[in-house]
């Protein structure tokens, strides 16, 4: 079994976000890239299959920021067999849409043989939708998203897909297929820094030239803004003791405590 | 292009979901200015009674087949793609749920229609549909303009469901199906009901909810202590159950439980839209977070910008 894991970097939400001067996108200068957390789960699920049934795992990403290497080396340090990156003349000011990403990925993936492509179910910047179903469309293979477990049985995989209110579905998927991974069966593993460093010296990342960036289906953003996050909350200030008193007062006033 | 608005219904275990009524209501409002009809679309087996419940629609298109009895993205797409291609609605509305996420993005590519995902607000302006999407974990809003036909996937809880329950019996039309829905690569097997947990968080009036800010399993005990002192139970956001620090039955949000306690004390939870879906209607929401820009403060009644451990310890001391 060969699993391709697609990873991408997204703005770290721990950092303060700022909007660019024309008010239509994030200010690229305030973005610090971090791996999409659901892609980390996609990689983990693939590595679990490597351990269980000897799956080959290739990680692949679009190097839109020139900063993807570290994430690819980290994936290899965790156990991925190979890494590839799609390189091209990407404009740093322009956010690559999901549609554009899906097309670039499909072109790169078509010549590579695979049984499954695992992609994080969503990313925080998926304004125009999730990449996995679009990628599956370009590849002409089926897709299932919100997947939380993948078990190979007799040439198919049995997957669990989360619905809502704790309800899940079990489905069988015949490869080749694209799966949008919500969560791996266990927390994503860590790679020791020393190992990542060693891999980055020894391993090579294969480069794939990007095709045309297709912005056909980009939805024009008229205005991007930070909502008043404090729109509703009344803030309680003071030392922890004072805060605790204020909270307990609120509860007593309302007969909760 | 017709001016019609398509509303793709969701149902599970014989009932339409609450979200379906929410987007039906939103479609009704939009149709008031765009002038088209609201057209419900229900796929399944023996689903005419569900179609009849979509009273806020003018018409409901029904696709009936054994292969559609349970949701699979593959079979649903095989029906929806030609249907939308044929009718060319002004807007196709889905929910940004486990079903809708599989469909909306695929339909967008297959039909070359733009998609606005994570939509939580819809307006019309000079004939254009303006869809506001909530991205970056709820920290940023983006207003997108759909001048022509397009698709939106709507966050659950964005519109009142009542508006989608008002109206009279819609006309029901059965649509022809594509040649074969069998022999598909994705086969539905079974539904898995949630394991019954040690506590039912949906029944508790007082919830102390912990997020990734709790940092480790060792600290769950502190939250338990506080919950006990308050006479409530501990619940959590997704990363905490994903890590196995608490059982799945304690998860609040989109794929977990929806709760409506009298008190929801959110400790170290950022307030991603998927979490808010499950708790935003709580009677009193108090949030403690070190990040003053955390979106949780957008739904909380009271906010504390502080370290959750300091506040928790002080509360335990005083109780
Ligand atoms: C299909 C799907 C379904 C999902 N379903 C759910 C669901 O049911 N429930 C759910 O919760 N999520 C769900 N998610 C995940 C969701 O997108 C978020 O990833 C998740 O809610 C984030 O959890 P969090 O707030 O605990 O973590 P984070 O977003 O990492 O936030 C942690 C917060 O803690 C704060 N913090 C850190 N340290 C401290 C401290 N010492 N004191 C105070 N504050 C501190 C930080 O400032 C931050 O705001 C779903 C996602 C998808 C794609």
Short mmCIF file of N, CA and C and ligand atoms in Angstrom, two decimals, chain A residues 37-38 121-122 146 182, chain B residues 101 211-213 215 237-239 251-256 268-272 274-275 288-291 294 306-309, ligand 1:
data_model
loop_
_atom_site.label_atom_id
_atom_site.label_comp_id
_atom_site.label_asym_id
_atom_site.label_seq_id
_atom_site.Cartn_x
_atom_site.Cartn_y
_atom_site.Cartn_z
N UNK A 37 -2.98 21.38 11.67
CA UNK A 37 -3.04 20.31 12.68
C UNK A 37 -3.70 19.04 12.15
N UNK A 38 -4.65 19.18 11.22
CA UNK A 38 -5.31 17.99 10.69
C UNK A 38 -4.40 17.22 9.74
N UNK A 121 -8.59 17.08 7.03
CA UNK A 121 -9.97 17.30 6.60
C UNK A 121 -10.26 18.76 6.24
N UNK A 122 -9.62 19.68 6.93
CA UNK A 122 -9.82 21.09 6.61
C UNK A 122 -8.60 21.86 7.09
N UNK A 146 -13.74 13.68 7.00
CA UNK A 146 -14.04 13.58 8.43
C UNK A 146 -13.80 12.15 8.95
N UNK A 182 -9.71 13.57 9.85
CA UNK A 182 -10.06 14.47 10.95
C UNK A 182 -9.12 14.24 12.13
N UNK B 101 -19.54 18.96 3.93
CA UNK B 101 -18.12 19.18 3.62
C UNK B 101 -17.66 18.24 2.51
N UNK B 211 -9.90 23.16 27.52
CA UNK B 211 -9.37 23.05 26.17
C UNK B 211 -7.89 22.75 26.20
N UNK B 212 -7.25 22.93 25.05
CA UNK B 212 -5.84 22.61 24.94
C UNK B 212 -5.00 23.39 25.95
N UNK B 213 -5.52 24.52 26.42
CA UNK B 213 -4.82 25.31 27.43
C UNK B 213 -4.58 24.55 28.73
N UNK B 215 -3.13 21.85 28.96
CA UNK B 215 -1.75 21.40 28.77
C UNK B 215 -1.43 19.91 28.95
N UNK B 237 -12.99 20.47 24.91
CA UNK B 237 -12.93 20.66 23.46
C UNK B 237 -12.30 19.40 22.86
N UNK B 238 -12.23 19.40 21.56
CA UNK B 238 -11.80 18.20 20.83
C UNK B 238 -10.35 17.75 21.12
N UNK B 239 -9.37 18.68 21.10
CA UNK B 239 -7.99 18.20 21.29
C UNK B 239 -7.81 17.40 22.58
N UNK B 251 -16.87 15.38 24.96
CA UNK B 251 -16.54 16.42 23.96
C UNK B 251 -17.74 17.26 23.58
N UNK B 252 -17.54 18.58 23.62
CA UNK B 252 -18.58 19.53 23.23
C UNK B 252 -18.25 20.07 21.85
N UNK B 253 -19.24 20.14 20.97
CA UNK B 253 -19.01 20.78 19.67
C UNK B 253 -19.60 20.02 18.52
N UNK B 254 -19.13 20.40 17.34
CA UNK B 254 -19.66 19.90 16.08
C UNK B 254 -19.78 18.38 16.02
N UNK B 255 -18.70 17.68 16.32
CA UNK B 255 -18.79 16.23 16.25
C UNK B 255 -19.09 15.62 17.62
N UNK B 256 -19.08 16.43 18.64
CA UNK B 256 -19.41 15.95 19.98
C UNK B 256 -20.82 16.34 20.36
N UNK B 268 -9.24 27.82 28.86
CA UNK B 268 -8.22 27.50 27.86
C UNK B 268 -8.81 26.91 26.58
N UNK B 269 -9.97 27.44 26.18
CA UNK B 269 -10.62 27.03 24.92
C UNK B 269 -10.63 28.25 24.01
N UNK B 270 -10.13 28.10 22.77
CA UNK B 270 -10.01 29.28 21.90
C UNK B 270 -11.36 29.74 21.38
N UNK B 271 -12.29 28.80 21.18
CA UNK B 271 -13.60 29.19 20.64
C UNK B 271 -13.67 29.05 19.14
N UNK B 272 -13.10 27.96 18.60
CA UNK B 272 -13.23 27.68 17.17
C UNK B 272 -14.71 27.46 16.86
N UNK B 274 -16.22 25.21 15.41
CA UNK B 274 -16.67 23.84 15.66
C UNK B 274 -16.96 23.61 17.14
N UNK B 275 -16.29 24.35 18.00
CA UNK B 275 -16.59 24.21 19.42
C UNK B 275 -17.85 25.02 19.79
N UNK B 288 -12.12 31.87 30.38
CA UNK B 288 -10.80 32.27 30.88
C UNK B 288 -9.78 31.87 29.81
N UNK B 289 -9.06 32.86 29.31
CA UNK B 289 -8.09 32.60 28.24
C UNK B 289 -6.99 33.65 28.31
N UNK B 290 -5.76 33.24 28.05
CA UNK B 290 -4.65 34.19 28.09
C UNK B 290 -4.62 35.10 26.86
N UNK B 291 -5.33 34.71 25.80
CA UNK B 291 -5.32 35.49 24.55
C UNK B 291 -6.54 36.41 24.50
N UNK B 294 -9.04 35.81 21.70
CA UNK B 294 -9.64 34.48 21.50
C UNK B 294 -11.11 34.64 21.14
N UNK B 306 -6.58 35.76 31.56
CA UNK B 306 -5.67 35.32 32.63
C UNK B 306 -5.30 33.87 32.42
N UNK B 307 -4.35 33.43 33.22
CA UNK B 307 -3.94 32.03 33.22
C UNK B 307 -5.04 31.21 33.91
N UNK B 308 -5.48 30.19 33.24
CA UNK B 308 -6.59 29.41 33.78
C UNK B 308 -6.24 28.75 35.11
N UNK B 309 -4.95 28.42 35.30
CA UNK B 309 -4.58 27.74 36.54
C UNK B 309 -4.70 28.67 37.74
C1 LIG C 1 -15.12 18.34 11.22
C2 LIG C 1 -14.57 18.92 12.50
C3 LIG C 1 -15.27 18.70 13.68
C4 LIG C 1 -14.79 19.24 14.87
N1 LIG C 1 -15.51 19.03 16.00
C5 LIG C 1 -15.11 19.61 17.15
C6 LIG C 1 -15.86 19.44 18.36
O1 LIG C 1 -16.87 18.71 18.41
N2 LIG C 1 -15.44 20.09 19.46
C7 LIG C 1 -14.34 20.89 19.47
O2 LIG C 1 -14.02 21.48 20.52
N3 LIG C 1 -13.58 21.03 18.36
C8 LIG C 1 -13.94 20.41 17.21
N4 LIG C 1 -13.15 20.54 16.10
C9 LIG C 1 -11.80 21.15 16.24
C10 LIG C 1 -11.78 22.65 16.20
O3 LIG C 1 -11.58 23.04 14.85
C11 LIG C 1 -10.60 23.21 17.03
O4 LIG C 1 -9.40 22.63 16.57
C12 LIG C 1 -10.73 22.97 18.52
O5 LIG C 1 -12.02 23.35 18.99
C13 LIG C 1 -9.68 23.73 19.29
O6 LIG C 1 -9.70 23.35 20.65
P1 LIG C 1 -9.09 24.29 21.79
O7 LIG C 1 -9.81 25.57 21.84
O8 LIG C 1 -9.06 23.49 23.04
O9 LIG C 1 -7.58 24.46 21.33
P2 LIG C 1 -6.84 25.74 20.75
O10 LIG C 1 -7.55 26.30 19.61
O11 LIG C 1 -5.43 25.34 20.58
O12 LIG C 1 -6.96 26.80 21.92
C14 LIG C 1 -6.31 26.71 23.16
C15 LIG C 1 -6.57 28.03 23.87
O13 LIG C 1 -6.04 27.97 25.17
C16 LIG C 1 -5.49 29.22 25.50
N5 LIG C 1 -4.53 28.99 26.57
C17 LIG C 1 -3.32 28.36 26.49
N6 LIG C 1 -2.75 28.28 27.70
C18 LIG C 1 -3.60 28.88 28.57
C19 LIG C 1 -3.58 29.11 29.97
N7 LIG C 1 -2.56 28.69 30.75
N8 LIG C 1 -4.61 29.77 30.53
C20 LIG C 1 -5.66 30.19 29.78
N9 LIG C 1 -5.73 29.99 28.45
C21 LIG C 1 -4.72 29.33 27.86
C22 LIG C 1 -4.91 29.73 24.21
O14 LIG C 1 -4.81 31.15 24.22
C23 LIG C 1 -5.93 29.23 23.19
O15 LIG C 1 -6.93 30.19 22.94
C24 LIG C 1 -13.59 20.00 14.89
C25 LIG C 1 -12.90 20.19 13.71
C26 LIG C 1 -13.37 19.66 12.53
C27 LIG C 1 -12.58 19.88 11.29
#
